[in-house]
């Protein structure tokens, strides 16, 4: 990241909500489930699958955790009714992880069981370092009872290569990503080169042990490396999928599909868009720059 973009990234937490809102339109399907269904239908018609995320995290009230669970029930029902190709992605802190772990476990179990009734699949997103161990434990317990649930690992964490052994043991369905949170050097690699190499190593480990892998990145070097692994191992396209976030790189998405690979787009929606949008802004401060520039040119 160049010095200007780095300085913009450090200012992101200070940006007022209306400014972040301007930018977030690109990354978020809308406020309602209808908005999300419309976006997924359009992605499906372009040959892309989706995963729907009801925005929200770090719930502090039991009733909000229950409301998030119920919102996912509605999403599963809507996917079924509208016959769209989508699964769901869920954050455990939204279901009460920081409030009461057993409540969170009940909520996620209920969602996975409901998804099974609809023949659908639940991906548990990975959050910051304070959630890693709990998320992996909850996932492995769920996995022993259900096969329609998957997990996410982060290539920037030093521990992940060891965690992968546990996931291989239970034939987990794993999304590999770089990691979106700001973590200290003691637990996370900082070098982009090491993160990229670790990413490819994790993908290779998982694929070589028969796990289904979601390769979640917009970094073409990492994508190429995954193409290489699939090619060298002679893997059929149904053994893995690429995954990208809505609105980040439509051209690259089309190229992946045209090359004959499966691609799933992460589609967040709902009124709780603020924290998610700030993370996306920090990853691409150039966009924040454009938004601010537009603001000033409109006013000038
Ligand atoms: C489907 C999916 C699910 C994810 N789930 C999780 C999760 O559960 N937990 C977690 O910690 N992280 C998750 N992430 C986020 C991930 O960890 C990274 O923070 C994010 O994907 C950026 O990393 P990158 O691999 O694209 O590489 P980068 O090196 O960051 O980016 C590669 C290229 O894409 C561009 N780019 C990246 N982000 C943006 C953006 N927001 N807007 C515009 N351009 C951008 C960059 O400018 C660069 O050119 C997920 C990502 C994806 C794609």
Coordinates of C-alpha atoms and ligand atoms in Angstrom, one line a residue:
X1 CA 0.0 0.0 0.0
X2 CA 1.5 3.4 -0.9
X3 CA 2.0 6.0 1.8
X4 CA -1.1 8.1 0.8
X5 CA -3.4 5.1 0.8
X6 CA -1.9 4.0 4.1
X7 CA -2.7 7.4 5.6
X8 CA -6.3 7.2 4.3
X9 CA -6.6 3.7 5.7
X10 CA -5.7 5.0 9.2
X11 CA -8.4 7.7 8.9
X12 CA -11.1 5.2 8.0
X13 CA -12.3 4.7 11.6
X14 CA -12.9 8.4 11.9
X15 CA -15.1 8.7 8.8
X16 CA -18.6 9.8 9.6
X17 CA -21.5 7.3 8.8
X18 CA -22.9 9.2 5.9
X19 CA -19.6 9.2 4.1
X20 CA -19.1 5.4 4.7
X21 CA -22.7 5.0 3.4
X22 CA -21.9 6.6 0.1
X23 CA -19.1 4.1 -0.4
X24 CA -20.9 1.1 0.9
X25 CA -23.5 0.9 -1.9
X26 CA -20.8 -0.8 -4.0
X27 CA -20.4 -3.7 -1.5
X28 CA -23.9 -4.2 -0.1
X29 CA -26.9 -5.6 -1.9
X30 CA -29.3 -3.3 0.0
X31 CA -31.2 -3.0 3.2
X32 CA -33.8 -5.8 2.6
X33 CA -34.0 -9.5 1.7
X34 CA -35.8 -8.5 -1.5
X35 CA -32.8 -6.5 -2.5
X36 CA -30.5 -9.4 -1.8
X37 CA -32.6 -11.9 -3.8
X38 CA -32.6 -9.5 -6.8
X39 CA -28.8 -9.3 -6.7
X40 CA -28.4 -13.1 -6.3
X41 CA -30.7 -13.7 -9.2
X42 CA -28.6 -11.5 -11.4
X43 CA -25.4 -13.2 -10.3
X44 CA -26.9 -16.6 -11.0
X45 CA -27.8 -15.5 -14.5
X46 CA -24.1 -14.6 -15.0
X47 CA -23.1 -18.2 -14.0
X48 CA -22.1 -17.3 -10.4
X49 CA -23.3 -18.8 -7.2
X50 CA -23.8 -16.7 -4.0
X51 CA -23.6 -16.8 -0.3
X52 CA -25.9 -14.5 1.6
X53 CA -24.8 -12.6 4.7
X54 CA -27.3 -10.8 7.0
X55 CA -25.0 -8.0 8.2
X56 CA -24.4 -7.7 11.9
X57 CA -21.8 -8.7 14.5
X58 CA -21.0 -8.4 18.2
X59 CA -24.6 -8.7 19.4
X60 CA -24.9 -7.7 23.1
X61 CA -28.6 -8.6 23.7
X62 CA -30.1 -12.1 23.7
X63 CA -33.1 -11.0 21.7
X64 CA -30.9 -9.5 19.0
X65 CA -29.1 -12.9 18.7
X66 CA -32.5 -14.6 18.4
X67 CA -33.6 -12.0 15.8
X68 CA -30.4 -12.7 13.8
X69 CA -31.1 -16.5 13.9
X70 CA -34.7 -15.8 12.7
X71 CA -33.5 -13.6 9.9
X72 CA -31.4 -16.5 8.7
X73 CA -34.4 -18.8 8.8
X74 CA -36.2 -16.3 6.5
X75 CA -33.2 -16.2 4.2
X76 CA -33.1 -20.0 3.9
X77 CA -36.8 -20.0 3.1
X78 CA -36.5 -17.3 0.5
X79 CA -33.6 -19.1 -1.2
X80 CA -35.8 -22.1 -1.4
X81 CA -38.9 -20.3 -2.6
X82 CA -37.1 -18.3 -5.2
X83 CA -35.0 -21.2 -6.4
X84 CA -31.8 -19.2 -6.4
X85 CA -28.4 -20.7 -6.1
X86 CA -27.1 -19.5 -2.8
X87 CA -26.0 -20.7 0.6
X88 CA -25.5 -18.5 3.7
X89 CA -22.6 -17.1 5.7
X90 CA -23.0 -16.5 9.4
X91 CA -20.9 -14.7 12.1
X92 CA -20.9 -16.3 15.5
X93 CA -20.7 -13.0 17.4
X94 CA -24.0 -12.0 15.7
X95 CA -25.5 -15.1 17.3
X96 CA -24.3 -14.2 20.8
X97 CA -20.8 -15.7 21.0
X98 CA -19.6 -12.9 23.2
X99 CA -22.7 -12.8 25.3
X100 CA -23.2 -16.5 26.1
X101 CA -21.4 -19.2 24.3
X102 CA -24.1 -21.9 24.9
X103 CA -26.8 -19.5 23.5
X104 CA -24.6 -19.0 20.4
X105 CA -24.2 -22.8 20.0
X106 CA -28.0 -23.3 20.2
X107 CA -28.6 -20.6 17.6
X108 CA -26.0 -21.9 15.1
X109 CA -27.2 -25.4 15.6
X110 CA -30.8 -24.3 14.8
X111 CA -29.6 -22.5 11.7
X112 CA -27.6 -25.5 10.4
X113 CA -30.6 -27.9 11.2
X114 CA -33.0 -25.5 9.3
X115 CA -30.5 -25.3 6.4
X116 CA -30.4 -29.2 6.2
X117 CA -34.2 -29.2 5.9
X118 CA -33.8 -27.0 2.9
X119 CA -30.9 -29.0 1.6
X120 CA -28.7 -25.9 2.0
X121 CA -25.3 -25.2 3.5
X122 CA -24.0 -22.8 6.3
X123 CA -20.6 -21.2 6.2
X124 CA -19.3 -19.9 9.6
X125 CA -17.3 -16.8 8.9
X126 CA -14.1 -16.2 10.9
X127 CA -13.8 -13.1 13.0
X128 CA -11.0 -11.5 15.0
X129 CA -8.4 -13.3 17.1
X130 CA -10.6 -13.3 20.2
X131 CA -13.1 -15.6 18.4
X132 CA -10.7 -18.0 16.6
X133 CA -10.5 -20.8 19.2
X134 CA -14.2 -20.7 20.1
X135 CA -15.2 -20.6 16.4
X136 CA -13.1 -23.6 15.6
X137 CA -14.3 -25.6 18.6
X138 CA -18.0 -24.8 17.9
X139 CA -17.5 -25.7 14.2
X140 CA -15.8 -29.1 14.9
X141 CA -18.5 -30.0 17.4
X142 CA -21.2 -29.1 14.8
X143 CA -19.3 -31.0 12.1
X144 CA -19.5 -34.2 14.1
X145 CA -23.3 -34.0 13.8
X146 CA -23.9 -32.2 10.4
X147 CA -22.3 -32.3 7.0
X148 CA -23.9 -29.1 5.7
X149 CA -21.6 -26.7 7.6
X150 CA -18.2 -25.2 6.8
X151 CA -15.7 -22.9 8.3
X152 CA -13.2 -20.2 7.3
X153 CA -9.5 -20.0 8.0
X154 CA -7.2 -16.9 7.7
X155 CA -3.8 -17.2 6.0
X156 CA -2.4 -14.3 8.0
X157 CA -2.6 -16.1 11.3
X158 CA 0.5 -18.0 12.4
X159 CA -1.6 -20.7 14.0
X160 CA -3.6 -21.6 10.9
X161 CA -1.3 -24.2 9.4
X162 CA -1.7 -26.2 12.7
X163 CA -5.5 -25.6 12.8
X164 CA -5.7 -27.1 9.3
X165 CA -4.7 -30.6 10.7
X166 CA -7.8 -30.6 12.8
X167 CA -10.0 -29.6 9.9
X168 CA -8.5 -32.2 7.6
X169 CA -9.4 -34.9 10.3
X170 CA -13.1 -34.0 10.0
X171 CA -13.0 -33.6 6.2
X172 CA -14.1 -30.0 6.6
X173 CA -15.4 -27.8 3.9
X174 CA -13.1 -24.8 4.3
X175 CA -13.0 -21.2 2.9
X176 CA -9.4 -19.9 2.9
X177 CA -9.0 -16.1 3.0
X178 CA -6.2 -13.8 3.9
X179 CA -7.9 -12.3 7.0
X180 CA -9.6 -8.9 7.4
X181 CA -9.0 -7.8 10.9
X182 CA -6.0 -5.8 12.3
X183 CA -4.0 -8.3 14.4
X184 CA -0.6 -7.9 16.2
X185 CA 2.5 -9.3 14.6
X186 CA 2.9 -11.8 17.5
X187 CA 0.0 -13.8 16.1
X188 CA -0.3 -12.7 12.5
X189 CA 2.1 -12.5 9.6
X190 CA 2.5 -8.9 8.2
X191 CA 4.5 -9.6 5.0
X192 CA 2.1 -9.9 2.0
X193 CA 4.6 -12.4 0.4
X194 CA 4.4 -14.7 3.4
X195 CA 0.6 -14.3 3.6
X196 CA 0.2 -15.2 -0.1
X197 CA 2.6 -18.2 0.3
X198 CA 0.8 -19.4 3.4
X199 CA -2.5 -19.0 1.5
X200 CA -1.3 -21.3 -1.3
X201 CA 0.2 -23.8 1.2
X202 CA -3.2 -24.0 3.1
X203 CA -5.1 -24.5 -0.2
X204 CA -2.7 -27.2 -1.2
X205 CA -2.8 -29.0 2.1
X206 CA -6.6 -29.1 2.2
X207 CA -7.0 -30.1 -1.4
X208 CA -4.4 -32.8 -1.2
X209 CA -6.3 -34.3 1.8
X210 CA -9.7 -34.4 -0.1
X211 CA -11.3 -31.3 1.6
X212 CA -13.6 -29.1 -0.5
X213 CA -12.0 -25.6 -0.6
X214 CA -13.4 -22.1 -1.1
X215 CA -10.6 -19.9 -2.4
X216 CA -11.7 -16.5 -1.3
X217 CA -9.5 -13.7 -2.7
X218 CA -9.3 -11.0 -5.3
X219 CA -5.6 -11.3 -5.6
X220 CA -4.8 -12.7 -9.0
X221 CA -1.4 -14.1 -8.0
X222 CA -3.1 -16.2 -5.3
X223 CA -5.9 -17.2 -7.8
X224 CA -3.2 -18.2 -10.4
X225 CA -1.5 -20.3 -7.7
X226 CA -4.7 -22.1 -7.0
X227 CA -5.2 -22.7 -10.8
X228 CA -1.7 -24.2 -10.8
X229 CA -2.4 -26.5 -7.9
X230 CA -5.7 -27.7 -9.5
X231 CA -4.0 -28.2 -12.8
X232 CA -0.9 -30.1 -11.4
X233 CA -3.2 -32.3 -9.3
X234 CA -5.7 -32.8 -12.2
X235 CA -8.6 -31.7 -9.9
X236 CA -12.1 -31.6 -11.3
X237 CA -13.7 -28.2 -11.0
X238 CA -16.3 -29.5 -8.5
X239 CA -13.6 -30.1 -5.9
X240 CA -13.2 -26.4 -5.2
X241 CA -14.7 -23.0 -5.8
X242 CA -13.4 -19.4 -6.0
X243 CA -15.1 -16.8 -3.9
X244 CA -15.2 -13.0 -4.1
X245 CA -16.9 -10.2 -2.3
X246 CA -19.8 -8.3 -4.1
X247 CA -18.6 -5.2 -5.9
X248 CA -14.8 -5.7 -5.6
X249 CA -13.7 -6.9 -9.1
X250 CA -16.5 -7.8 -11.6
X251 CA -14.0 -8.3 -14.5
X252 CA -11.9 -10.8 -12.6
X253 CA -15.1 -12.6 -11.5
X254 CA -16.2 -13.0 -15.2
X255 CA -12.7 -14.2 -16.2
X256 CA -12.8 -17.0 -13.5
X257 CA -16.2 -18.2 -14.7
X258 CA -15.2 -18.0 -18.4
X259 CA -12.1 -20.2 -17.5
X260 CA -14.6 -22.9 -16.3
X261 CA -14.2 -22.6 -12.5
X262 CA -17.0 -22.4 -10.0
X263 CA -17.3 -18.9 -8.4
X264 CA -19.4 -17.8 -5.5
X265 CA -20.1 -14.1 -4.6
X266 CA -20.5 -13.1 -1.0
X267 CA -23.6 -10.9 -0.9
X268 CA -24.1 -8.9 2.4
X269 CA -27.3 -7.1 3.0
X270 CA -29.3 -5.5 5.8
X271 CA -29.4 -2.4 7.8
X272 CA -26.3 -3.1 9.9
X273 CA -23.8 -2.2 7.2
X274 CA -21.4 0.1 9.1
X275 CA -18.7 -2.2 10.5
X276 CA -18.6 -4.3 7.3
X277 CA -18.2 -1.3 5.1
X278 CA -15.4 0.1 7.2
X279 CA -13.4 -3.1 6.8
X280 CA -13.8 -3.0 3.0
X281 CA -12.8 0.7 3.0
X282 CA -9.7 0.0 5.0
X283 CA -8.7 -2.7 2.4
X284 CA -9.2 -0.3 -0.5
X285 CA -8.6 3.3 0.7
X286 CA -8.3 4.4 -2.9
X287 CA -12.1 4.1 -3.0
X288 CA -12.4 6.3 0.1
X289 CA -10.2 8.8 -1.7
X290 CA -12.6 8.8 -4.7
X291 CA -15.6 9.2 -2.5
X292 CA -14.1 12.1 -0.6
X293 CA -13.0 13.7 -3.9
X294 CA -16.5 13.3 -5.3
X295 CA -17.9 14.9 -2.1
X296 CA -15.7 17.9 -2.5
X297 CA -16.2 18.3 -6.3
X298 CA -20.0 18.2 -5.8
X299 CA -19.8 20.9 -3.2
X300 CA -17.3 23.0 -5.0
Ligands
LIG1 C1 -15.9 -14.5 -0.2 C2 -15.0 -13.9 0.9 C3 -15.3 -14.2 2.2 C4 -14.5 -13.7 3.2 N1 -14.7 -14.0 4.5 C5 -13.8 -13.6 5.5 C6 -13.9 -14.1 6.8 O1 -14.8 -14.9 7.1 N2 -13.1 -13.6 7.7 C7 -12.1 -12.7 7.4 O2 -11.3 -12.4 8.2 N3 -12.0 -12.2 6.1 C8 -12.8 -12.7 5.2 N4 -12.7 -12.2 3.9 C9 -11.8 -11.0 3.6 C10 -10.4 -11.4 3.3 O3 -9.8 -11.9 4.5 C11 -9.6 -10.2 2.8 O4 -9.6 -9.2 3.8 C12 -10.1 -9.6 1.5 O5 -10.6 -10.5 0.7 C13 -9.0 -8.8 0.8 O6 -8.0 -9.7 0.6 P1 -7.6 -10.3 -0.9 O7 -7.3 -11.7 -0.7 O8 -8.6 -9.9 -1.9 O9 -6.2 -9.6 -1.2 P2 -5.7 -8.1 -1.2 O10 -4.2 -8.2 -1.5 O11 -6.2 -7.3 -0.1 O12 -6.4 -7.5 -2.5 C14 -6.2 -8.0 -3.8 C15 -6.7 -7.0 -4.8 O13 -8.1 -6.8 -4.6 C16 -8.3 -5.4 -4.3 N5 -9.3 -5.3 -3.2 C17 -9.2 -6.0 -2.1 N6 -10.3 -5.6 -1.3 C18 -10.9 -4.7 -2.0 C19 -12.1 -3.9 -1.7 N7 -12.7 -4.0 -0.5 N8 -12.5 -3.0 -2.7 C20 -11.9 -2.9 -3.8 N9 -10.8 -3.6 -4.2 C21 -10.3 -4.5 -3.2 C22 -7.0 -4.8 -3.9 O14 -6.9 -3.5 -4.1 C23 -6.0 -5.6 -4.7 O15 -5.8 -5.1 -5.9 C24 -13.4 -12.8 2.9 C25 -13.2 -12.5 1.5 C26 -13.9 -13.1 0.5 C27 -13.5 -12.8 -0.9

